[in-house]
Amino acid sequence: MDLLKTLVDKGLRRELPTRDEALAVLTTSDDELLDVVAAAGRVRRAWFGRRVKLNYLVNLKSGLCPEDCSYCSQRLGSKAEILKYTWLKPDEASQAAAAGVAGGAKRVCLVASGRGPTDRDVDRVSQTIAAIKEQNEGVEVCACLGLLSDGQAERLRAAGADAYNHNLNTSEATYGEITSTHTYADRVETVQQAQGAGLSACSGLIAGMGESDADLVDVVFSLRELDPDSVPVNFLIPFEGTPLAKEWNLTPQRCLRILAMVRFVCPDVEVRLAGGREVHLRTMQPLALHLVNSIFLGDYLTSEGQAGKDDLAMIADAGFEVEGAGTTTLPQHRADALAAAGCGSHAEAGAGAGGCGGHTGGGCGPCGEGAAPAEAATEAATEPAAATVAAAGGPADGTDAAGPSRPDLVAVRRRGAGTDLPPNA
């Protein structure tokens, strides 16, 4: 049985691939790339059809962060010429969120720079959540505020938050090379606190920081073990003025291999194409829609994305459809399991995203058991096997050649939240 057929069969069963199988995806050749995309696309369609969920970022507080994350333009000591401002008022944040919702976003992600929120900060964000939900009926709200202290996740959930984002970013083995002011374990603990409070956990990675294939597989396998409901995949935006400004390690082909590997390891979760897609995927972005089922609309925290109208045109032209507000994002088994765990509003059809239902102890193991949807099983039985992919095929060291340096594609955000200019949505 060839590699891709094995990975498709496992993806339809929610079965964890082996590490060697995941590594093999990253070392396939360019000649095999479309076969890889087609195979991972079968898994994506089995669980999510041709729907694309739109998410919209609102940067509540920009810059001046005391943490030293090397990849971040808001870090301690950053010389990147980004917008810097303190907390937006609830009505300002609500107006920014409304632009994204009007553009088709069904989730608003509220982000604030800093190590983690104070209790006063949680109060501010709670008021902002209330303002957004009052103005936009049915919208999901995800908070991303850094490391959480005891009880803060519960307070955010009581205020109406549906989800909490905190990315692992890279492998545990290399985390200390990226950040020194907090640990990998700190990040894992915050994800588990969110899960324990009944929030839908969102946790992902950043690719392109000089990591090895093994590092990428390590972090994605760690995410599978944590079992967040959504996994954002960011591609490093090398901001001038940050320690990683010269790291241009990605090609569009490598980005697609990474996304395919994430889909095979995390088949039934919301895989979100996040920051850096315009910089590194460029004209290959539509192919990524065959792998992910979620993207950010418009701009990011400190950088500008492509025009929101172009995002919508790309989705339509590629033969996909924007997921409606009344549609449950995740497969029914996740929503049902979360309902069984008694996690309130997140179990409602068409409301917040569901989880695997095992988060009461602060995180859960991989959901490797259970059957695939009936239509996926039928497709697996009747569709011809994918083309054979060799376990090797890339460069001898198992990595792709570095991509071209394109600082011209890194545009600092000068509109939207924190400015007097209309947002890109």
CSV table of C-alpha atoms in Angstrom, one decimal, residues 24-414:
chain,number,residue,atom,x,y,z
A,24,ALA,CA,7.7,11.5,4.2
A,25,VAL,CA,5.0,14.0,3.2
A,26,LEU,CA,7.6,16.8,3.8
A,27,THR,CA,10.2,15.1,1.6
A,28,THR,CA,8.1,14.5,-1.4
A,29,SER,CA,9.3,16.0,-4.7
A,30,ASP,CA,7.8,18.8,-6.6
A,31,ASP,CA,6.7,16.3,-9.3
A,32,GLU,CA,4.6,14.6,-6.6
A,33,LEU,CA,3.2,17.8,-5.1
A,34,LEU,CA,-0.2,17.7,-6.8
A,35,ASP,CA,-0.7,14.1,-5.8
A,36,VAL,CA,0.0,15.1,-2.2
A,37,VAL,CA,-2.5,18.0,-2.4
A,38,ALA,CA,-5.1,15.8,-4.0
A,39,ALA,CA,-4.8,13.1,-1.3
A,40,ALA,CA,-4.9,15.6,1.6
A,41,GLY,CA,-7.8,17.3,-0.2
A,42,ARG,CA,-9.8,14.0,0.0
A,43,VAL,CA,-9.4,14.1,3.8
A,44,ARG,CA,-10.4,17.7,4.0
A,45,ARG,CA,-13.5,17.3,1.9
A,46,ALA,CA,-14.6,14.2,3.8
A,47,TRP,CA,-14.8,16.2,7.0
A,48,PHE,CA,-15.5,19.7,5.8
A,49,GLY,CA,-16.9,19.5,2.3
A,50,ARG,CA,-15.9,22.6,0.2
A,51,ARG,CA,-16.7,25.1,3.0
A,52,VAL,CA,-14.2,27.8,4.0
A,53,LYS,CA,-14.6,29.5,7.4
A,54,LEU,CA,-13.7,33.1,7.5
A,55,ASN,CA,-12.1,34.6,10.6
A,56,TYR,CA,-11.3,38.3,11.4
A,57,LEU,CA,-8.5,39.6,13.6
A,58,VAL,CA,-8.9,42.7,15.8
A,59,ASN,CA,-5.6,43.8,17.5
A,60,LEU,CA,-6.9,45.2,20.8
A,61,LYS,CA,-3.4,46.4,22.0
A,62,SER,CA,-0.5,46.6,19.6
A,63,GLY,CA,3.2,46.6,20.3
A,64,LEU,CA,5.3,47.1,23.5
A,65,CYS,CA,5.2,43.5,24.5
A,66,PRO,CA,7.7,42.5,27.4
A,67,GLU,CA,8.2,39.0,25.9
A,68,ASP,CA,11.1,38.3,23.5
A,69,CYS,CA,9.6,36.0,20.9
A,70,SER,CA,12.1,36.2,18.1
A,71,TYR,CA,9.4,36.0,15.3
A,72,CYS,CA,7.2,38.8,16.6
A,73,SER,CA,7.2,42.4,15.4
A,74,GLN,CA,5.7,43.4,18.8
A,75,ARG,CA,8.4,41.8,20.9
A,76,LEU,CA,10.7,43.4,23.5
A,77,GLY,CA,13.3,45.4,21.6
A,78,SER,CA,11.6,45.1,18.2
A,79,LYS,CA,12.7,47.9,15.8
A,80,ALA,CA,9.9,47.0,13.4
A,81,GLU,CA,7.9,50.2,12.5
A,82,ILE,CA,4.5,48.8,13.4
A,83,LEU,CA,1.5,50.5,14.9
A,84,LYS,CA,1.7,50.9,18.7
A,85,TYR,CA,-1.3,51.7,20.8
A,86,THR,CA,-2.9,50.8,24.1
A,87,TRP,CA,-6.3,49.1,24.6
A,88,LEU,CA,-9.1,49.9,22.2
A,89,LYS,CA,-12.3,50.8,23.8
A,90,PRO,CA,-15.1,48.2,23.6
A,91,ASP,CA,-17.1,50.3,21.0
A,92,GLU,CA,-13.9,50.8,18.9
A,93,ALA,CA,-13.2,47.0,18.9
A,94,SER,CA,-16.9,46.3,18.1
A,95,GLN,CA,-16.8,48.6,15.1
A,96,ALA,CA,-13.6,46.9,13.9
A,97,ALA,CA,-15.2,43.5,14.3
A,98,ALA,CA,-18.4,44.5,12.5
A,99,ALA,CA,-16.3,45.2,9.3
A,100,GLY,CA,-15.1,41.6,9.4
A,101,VAL,CA,-18.5,40.2,10.0
A,102,ALA,CA,-19.9,42.3,7.1
A,103,GLY,CA,-17.3,40.7,4.9
A,104,GLY,CA,-18.4,37.2,5.8
A,105,ALA,CA,-16.4,36.4,8.9
A,106,LYS,CA,-18.2,34.1,11.4
A,107,ARG,CA,-15.4,34.3,14.1
A,108,VAL,CA,-13.8,37.4,15.5
A,109,CYS,CA,-10.4,36.9,17.1
A,110,LEU,CA,-9.5,39.5,19.8
A,111,VAL,CA,-5.7,39.7,20.3
A,112,ALA,CA,-3.7,41.7,22.7
A,113,SER,CA,0.1,41.9,23.0
A,114,GLY,CA,1.7,41.1,26.4
A,115,ARG,CA,2.7,38.2,28.6
A,116,GLY,CA,-0.8,37.6,29.8
A,117,PRO,CA,-3.9,39.6,30.9
A,118,THR,CA,-4.4,41.2,34.3
A,119,ASP,CA,-7.7,40.7,36.0
A,120,ARG,CA,-8.5,44.3,34.9
A,121,ASP,CA,-7.6,43.3,31.3
A,122,VAL,CA,-10.0,40.4,31.5
A,123,ASP,CA,-12.7,42.9,32.5
A,124,ARG,CA,-11.9,45.1,29.5
A,125,VAL,CA,-12.1,42.1,27.1
A,126,SER,CA,-15.3,40.9,28.7
A,127,GLN,CA,-16.9,44.3,28.0
A,128,THR,CA,-15.6,44.1,24.4
A,129,ILE,CA,-17.0,40.6,23.9
A,130,ALA,CA,-20.4,41.8,25.2
A,131,ALA,CA,-20.3,44.8,22.8
A,132,ILE,CA,-19.4,42.6,19.8
A,133,LYS,CA,-22.1,40.0,20.5
A,134,GLU,CA,-24.7,42.6,21.1
A,135,GLN,CA,-24.0,44.2,17.7
A,136,ASN,CA,-23.4,40.9,15.7
A,137,GLU,CA,-25.8,38.1,16.6
A,138,GLY,CA,-24.4,34.6,16.4
A,139,VAL,CA,-20.8,35.7,15.8
A,140,GLU,CA,-18.1,33.5,17.5
A,141,VAL,CA,-15.5,35.3,19.6
A,142,CYS,CA,-12.0,33.9,20.2
A,143,ALA,CA,-9.7,35.6,22.7
A,144,CYS,CA,-5.9,35.6,22.4
A,145,LEU,CA,-4.4,37.4,25.4
A,146,GLY,CA,-1.3,35.4,26.3
A,147,LEU,CA,-0.7,33.2,29.3
A,148,LEU,CA,-3.7,32.7,31.5
A,149,SER,CA,-3.8,32.8,35.3
A,150,ASP,CA,-6.1,30.6,37.4
A,151,GLY,CA,-9.8,31.4,36.9
A,152,GLN,CA,-9.3,33.8,33.9
A,153,ALA,CA,-10.4,31.2,31.3
A,154,GLU,CA,-13.6,30.6,33.3
A,155,ARG,CA,-14.2,34.4,33.4
A,156,LEU,CA,-13.8,34.8,29.7
A,157,ARG,CA,-16.2,31.9,29.0
A,158,ALA,CA,-18.7,33.4,31.4
A,159,ALA,CA,-18.4,36.7,29.5
A,160,GLY,CA,-19.3,35.0,26.2
A,161,ALA,CA,-16.0,33.9,24.7
A,162,ASP,CA,-16.4,30.8,22.5
A,163,ALA,CA,-12.7,30.0,22.1
A,164,TYR,CA,-9.2,30.8,23.3
A,165,ASN,CA,-6.1,30.9,21.1
A,166,HIS,CA,-2.6,30.1,22.3
A,167,ASN,CA,-0.1,28.7,19.8
A,168,LEU,CA,2.7,26.2,20.6
A,169,ASN,CA,4.6,27.7,17.6
A,170,THR,CA,7.5,25.2,17.4
A,171,SER,CA,8.8,22.0,18.9
A,172,GLU,CA,9.5,21.7,22.6
A,173,ALA,CA,13.1,20.8,21.8
A,174,THR,CA,13.8,24.1,20.0
A,175,TYR,CA,11.4,26.4,21.8
A,176,GLY,CA,14.1,27.9,24.0
A,177,GLU,CA,15.9,29.1,20.8
A,178,ILE,CA,12.9,31.2,19.9
A,179,THR,CA,11.8,32.6,23.3
A,180,SER,CA,13.5,32.9,26.7
A,181,THR,CA,10.9,34.8,28.7
A,182,HIS,CA,8.4,31.9,29.0
A,183,THR,CA,8.5,28.2,28.3
A,184,TYR,CA,6.9,25.7,26.0
A,185,ALA,CA,5.2,24.2,29.1
A,186,ASP,CA,3.7,27.5,29.9
A,187,ARG,CA,2.0,27.5,26.6
A,188,VAL,CA,0.7,24.0,26.9
A,189,GLU,CA,-0.7,24.8,30.4
A,190,THR,CA,-2.7,27.8,29.0
A,191,VAL,CA,-4.2,25.7,26.2
A,192,GLN,CA,-5.2,23.1,28.9
A,193,GLN,CA,-6.7,25.8,31.1
A,194,ALA,CA,-8.9,27.0,28.2
A,195,GLN,CA,-10.0,23.4,27.5
A,196,GLY,CA,-10.7,22.9,31.2
A,197,ALA,CA,-13.0,25.9,31.2
A,198,GLY,CA,-15.0,24.6,28.3
A,199,LEU,CA,-13.6,27.0,25.8
A,200,SER,CA,-12.9,25.7,22.3
A,201,ALA,CA,-9.1,25.5,22.1
A,202,CYS,CA,-7.2,27.0,19.2
A,203,SER,CA,-3.5,26.3,19.0
A,204,GLY,CA,-1.1,26.1,16.1
A,205,LEU,CA,2.4,26.7,14.8
A,206,ILE,CA,4.7,29.0,12.9
A,207,ALA,CA,6.7,27.5,10.0
A,208,GLY,CA,9.8,29.0,8.4
A,209,MET,CA,11.8,29.9,11.5
A,210,GLY,CA,14.7,27.7,10.5
A,211,GLU,CA,13.2,24.5,12.0
A,212,SER,CA,13.9,21.0,10.7
A,213,ASP,CA,11.3,18.6,9.3
A,214,ALA,CA,11.5,16.7,12.5
A,215,ASP,CA,10.7,19.9,14.5
A,216,LEU,CA,7.6,20.4,12.3
A,217,VAL,CA,6.4,16.9,12.9
A,218,ASP,CA,7.1,17.2,16.6
A,219,VAL,CA,5.0,20.3,17.1
A,220,VAL,CA,2.1,18.9,14.9
A,221,PHE,CA,2.1,15.6,16.9
A,222,SER,CA,2.1,17.6,20.1
A,223,LEU,CA,-0.9,19.6,18.8
A,224,ARG,CA,-2.7,16.3,18.0
A,225,GLU,CA,-2.1,15.1,21.5
A,226,LEU,CA,-3.5,18.4,23.0
A,227,ASP,CA,-6.4,18.1,20.6
A,228,PRO,CA,-7.4,21.7,20.0
A,229,ASP,CA,-10.5,22.3,17.8
A,230,SER,CA,-8.6,24.5,15.4
A,231,VAL,CA,-5.0,24.6,14.3
A,232,PRO,CA,-3.8,27.8,12.7
A,233,VAL,CA,-0.7,27.4,10.5
A,234,ASN,CA,1.3,30.5,10.3
A,235,PHE,CA,4.2,31.1,7.9
A,236,LEU,CA,6.9,33.4,9.3
A,237,ILE,CA,6.6,37.0,8.2
A,238,PRO,CA,10.3,38.1,8.4
A,239,PHE,CA,9.8,41.7,9.7
A,240,GLU,CA,12.7,44.0,9.4
A,241,GLY,CA,13.8,44.9,12.9
A,242,THR,CA,13.3,41.4,14.4
A,243,PRO,CA,15.9,38.7,15.0
A,244,LEU,CA,14.4,36.5,12.2
A,245,ALA,CA,14.3,39.2,9.5
A,246,LYS,CA,16.7,37.3,7.3
A,247,GLU,CA,14.9,33.9,7.6
A,248,TRP,CA,13.4,33.3,4.1
A,249,ASN,CA,13.2,29.5,4.3
A,250,LEU,CA,9.9,28.8,2.6
A,251,THR,CA,8.8,28.2,-0.9
A,252,PRO,CA,5.1,27.8,-2.0
A,253,GLN,CA,5.7,24.1,-2.5
A,254,ARG,CA,7.1,23.6,1.0
A,255,CYS,CA,4.1,25.6,2.5
A,256,LEU,CA,1.7,23.2,0.7
A,257,ARG,CA,3.6,20.1,2.0
A,258,ILE,CA,3.4,21.5,5.5
A,259,LEU,CA,-0.3,22.1,5.2
A,260,ALA,CA,-0.9,18.6,3.8
A,261,MET,CA,1.1,17.1,6.7
A,262,VAL,CA,-1.0,19.0,9.2
A,263,ARG,CA,-4.2,17.8,7.6
A,264,PHE,CA,-3.1,14.2,7.6
A,265,VAL,CA,-2.1,14.4,11.3
A,266,CYS,CA,-5.2,16.5,12.3
A,267,PRO,CA,-7.8,15.3,9.8
A,268,ASP,CA,-11.0,16.4,11.5
A,269,VAL,CA,-10.0,19.7,13.1
A,270,GLU,CA,-10.3,23.2,11.7
A,271,VAL,CA,-7.0,23.8,10.0
A,272,ARG,CA,-6.6,27.5,9.4
A,273,LEU,CA,-4.3,29.2,6.9
A,274,ALA,CA,-3.1,32.1,8.9
A,275,GLY,CA,-0.4,34.8,8.8
A,276,GLY,CA,2.2,34.8,5.9
A,277,ARG,CA,0.1,33.1,3.2
A,278,GLU,CA,0.4,36.1,0.9
A,279,VAL,CA,4.1,36.4,1.5
A,280,HIS,CA,5.1,32.7,0.9
A,281,LEU,CA,2.2,31.0,-1.0
A,282,ARG,CA,1.6,34.0,-3.2
A,283,THR,CA,-0.2,32.8,-6.4
A,284,MET,CA,-0.4,29.3,-5.0
A,285,GLN,CA,-2.9,30.3,-2.3
A,286,PRO,CA,-5.9,28.8,-4.1
A,287,LEU,CA,-4.2,25.3,-3.9
A,288,ALA,CA,-4.0,25.7,-0.2
A,289,LEU,CA,-7.8,25.8,0.0
A,290,HIS,CA,-7.8,22.1,-0.8
A,291,LEU,CA,-5.9,21.5,2.4
A,292,VAL,CA,-7.3,24.0,4.9
A,293,ASN,CA,-10.9,24.8,5.7
A,294,SER,CA,-10.4,28.2,7.4
A,295,ILE,CA,-8.6,31.4,6.6
A,296,PHE,CA,-8.2,34.9,8.0
A,297,LEU,CA,-10.0,37.6,6.1
A,298,GLY,CA,-8.1,40.8,5.2
A,299,ASP,CA,-5.3,42.1,7.4
A,300,TYR,CA,-3.4,40.5,10.3
A,301,LEU,CA,-2.2,42.0,13.6
A,302,THR,CA,0.7,44.2,12.4
A,303,SER,CA,0.9,43.3,8.7
A,304,GLU,CA,-1.5,43.8,5.8
A,305,GLY,CA,-3.0,40.9,3.9
A,306,GLN,CA,-4.5,40.9,0.4
A,307,ALA,CA,-7.8,42.8,-0.1
A,308,GLY,CA,-10.8,41.1,1.6
A,309,LYS,CA,-12.7,41.2,-1.7
A,310,ASP,CA,-9.8,39.3,-3.3
A,311,ASP,CA,-10.0,36.6,-0.6
A,312,LEU,CA,-13.7,36.1,-1.4
A,313,ALA,CA,-13.0,36.0,-5.1
A,314,MET,CA,-10.2,33.5,-4.6
A,315,ILE,CA,-12.6,31.2,-2.6
A,316,ALA,CA,-15.3,31.4,-5.3
A,317,ASP,CA,-12.9,31.0,-8.2
A,318,ALA,CA,-11.3,27.9,-6.6
A,319,GLY,CA,-14.8,26.3,-6.4
A,320,PHE,CA,-15.2,26.6,-2.6
A,321,GLU,CA,-17.9,28.4,-0.7
A,322,VAL,CA,-17.8,30.7,2.4
A,323,GLU,CA,-19.2,28.9,5.4
A,324,GLY,CA,-22.4,30.5,6.6
A,325,ALA,CA,-23.1,31.7,10.1
A,326,GLY,CA,-25.7,29.0,10.6
A,327,THR,CA,-23.4,26.1,9.8
A,328,THR,CA,-21.5,24.2,12.4
A,329,THR,CA,-17.8,24.2,11.5
A,330,LEU,CA,-16.6,21.0,13.0
A,331,PRO,CA,-17.8,17.5,12.2
A,332,GLN,CA,-20.8,16.4,14.3
A,333,HIS,CA,-18.9,13.9,16.4
A,334,ARG,CA,-16.9,16.7,17.9
A,335,ALA,CA,-19.9,18.8,18.7
A,336,ASP,CA,-21.8,15.8,20.1
A,337,ALA,CA,-18.9,14.9,22.3
A,338,LEU,CA,-18.6,18.4,23.7
A,339,ALA,CA,-22.4,18.4,24.3
A,340,ALA,CA,-22.0,15.2,26.3
A,341,ALA,CA,-19.3,16.9,28.4
A,342,GLY,CA,-21.8,19.6,29.3
A,343,CYS,CA,-19.9,22.5,27.8
A,344,GLY,CA,-23.0,24.8,27.4
A,345,SER,CA,-23.3,27.1,24.4
A,346,HIS,CA,-20.5,25.5,22.4
A,347,ALA,CA,-22.7,22.4,21.8
A,348,GLU,CA,-25.4,24.4,20.1
A,349,ALA,CA,-25.8,23.8,16.4
A,350,GLY,CA,-24.3,26.6,14.4
A,351,ALA,CA,-22.8,28.2,17.5
A,352,GLY,CA,-19.2,27.9,18.8
A,353,ALA,CA,-17.0,25.2,17.5
A,354,GLY,CA,-17.1,21.8,19.3
A,355,GLY,CA,-14.3,19.9,20.9
A,356,CYS,CA,-13.6,16.3,21.4
A,357,GLY,CA,-15.4,16.3,24.8
A,358,GLY,CA,-12.5,15.1,26.9
A,359,HIS,CA,-11.1,18.4,28.2
A,360,THR,CA,-12.5,18.2,31.8
A,361,GLY,CA,-9.1,17.1,33.1
A,362,GLY,CA,-7.2,19.8,31.3
A,363,GLY,CA,-6.5,18.4,27.8
A,364,CYS,CA,-7.1,15.1,26.2
A,365,GLY,CA,-5.4,12.5,24.1
A,366,PRO,CA,-5.7,12.1,20.4
A,367,CYS,CA,-9.0,11.2,19.0
A,368,GLY,CA,-7.7,8.2,17.1
A,369,GLU,CA,-10.8,6.0,17.4
A,370,GLY,CA,-14.1,6.1,15.6
A,371,ALA,CA,-15.4,5.8,12.1
A,372,ALA,CA,-15.2,8.2,9.3
A,373,PRO,CA,-18.4,9.7,7.8
A,374,ALA,CA,-20.3,7.3,5.5
A,375,GLU,CA,-19.7,9.3,2.4
A,376,ALA,CA,-15.9,9.3,3.2
A,377,ALA,CA,-15.9,5.6,3.6
A,378,THR,CA,-17.7,5.2,0.3
A,379,GLU,CA,-15.2,7.5,-1.4
A,380,ALA,CA,-12.3,5.6,0.0
A,381,ALA,CA,-13.7,2.3,-1.3
A,382,THR,CA,-14.6,3.5,-4.8
A,383,GLU,CA,-12.0,6.2,-5.7
A,384,PRO,CA,-8.8,5.0,-7.3
A,385,ALA,CA,-5.7,5.0,-5.1
A,386,ALA,CA,-3.5,8.1,-5.3
A,387,ALA,CA,-0.2,8.0,-7.1
A,388,THR,CA,2.7,6.4,-5.4
A,389,VAL,CA,5.0,8.8,-3.5
A,390,ALA,CA,8.6,7.9,-2.7
A,391,ALA,CA,9.7,8.4,0.9
A,392,ALA,CA,12.5,10.6,-0.5
A,393,GLY,CA,12.6,12.9,-3.4
A,394,GLY,CA,13.7,16.3,-2.0
A,395,PRO,CA,17.2,17.4,-1.2
A,396,ALA,CA,19.5,14.9,0.6
A,397,ASP,CA,19.1,16.7,3.9
A,398,GLY,CA,15.3,16.2,3.8
A,399,THR,CA,14.5,19.9,3.5
A,400,ASP,CA,13.5,22.2,0.6
A,401,ALA,CA,15.8,24.8,-0.8
A,402,ALA,CA,15.3,28.3,0.8
A,403,GLY,CA,12.8,30.6,-0.8
A,404,PRO,CA,13.7,33.9,-2.4
A,405,SER,CA,14.0,36.9,-0.1
A,406,ARG,CA,10.9,39.1,-0.7
A,407,PRO,CA,10.8,41.9,1.9
A,408,ASP,CA,8.8,43.9,-0.6
A,409,LEU,CA,5.8,41.6,0.2
A,410,VAL,CA,5.9,42.4,3.9
A,411,ALA,CA,3.6,45.4,4.4
A,412,VAL,CA,3.1,46.9,7.8
A,413,ARG,CA,-0.5,47.5,8.7
A,414,ARG,CA,-1.5,51.2,8.6
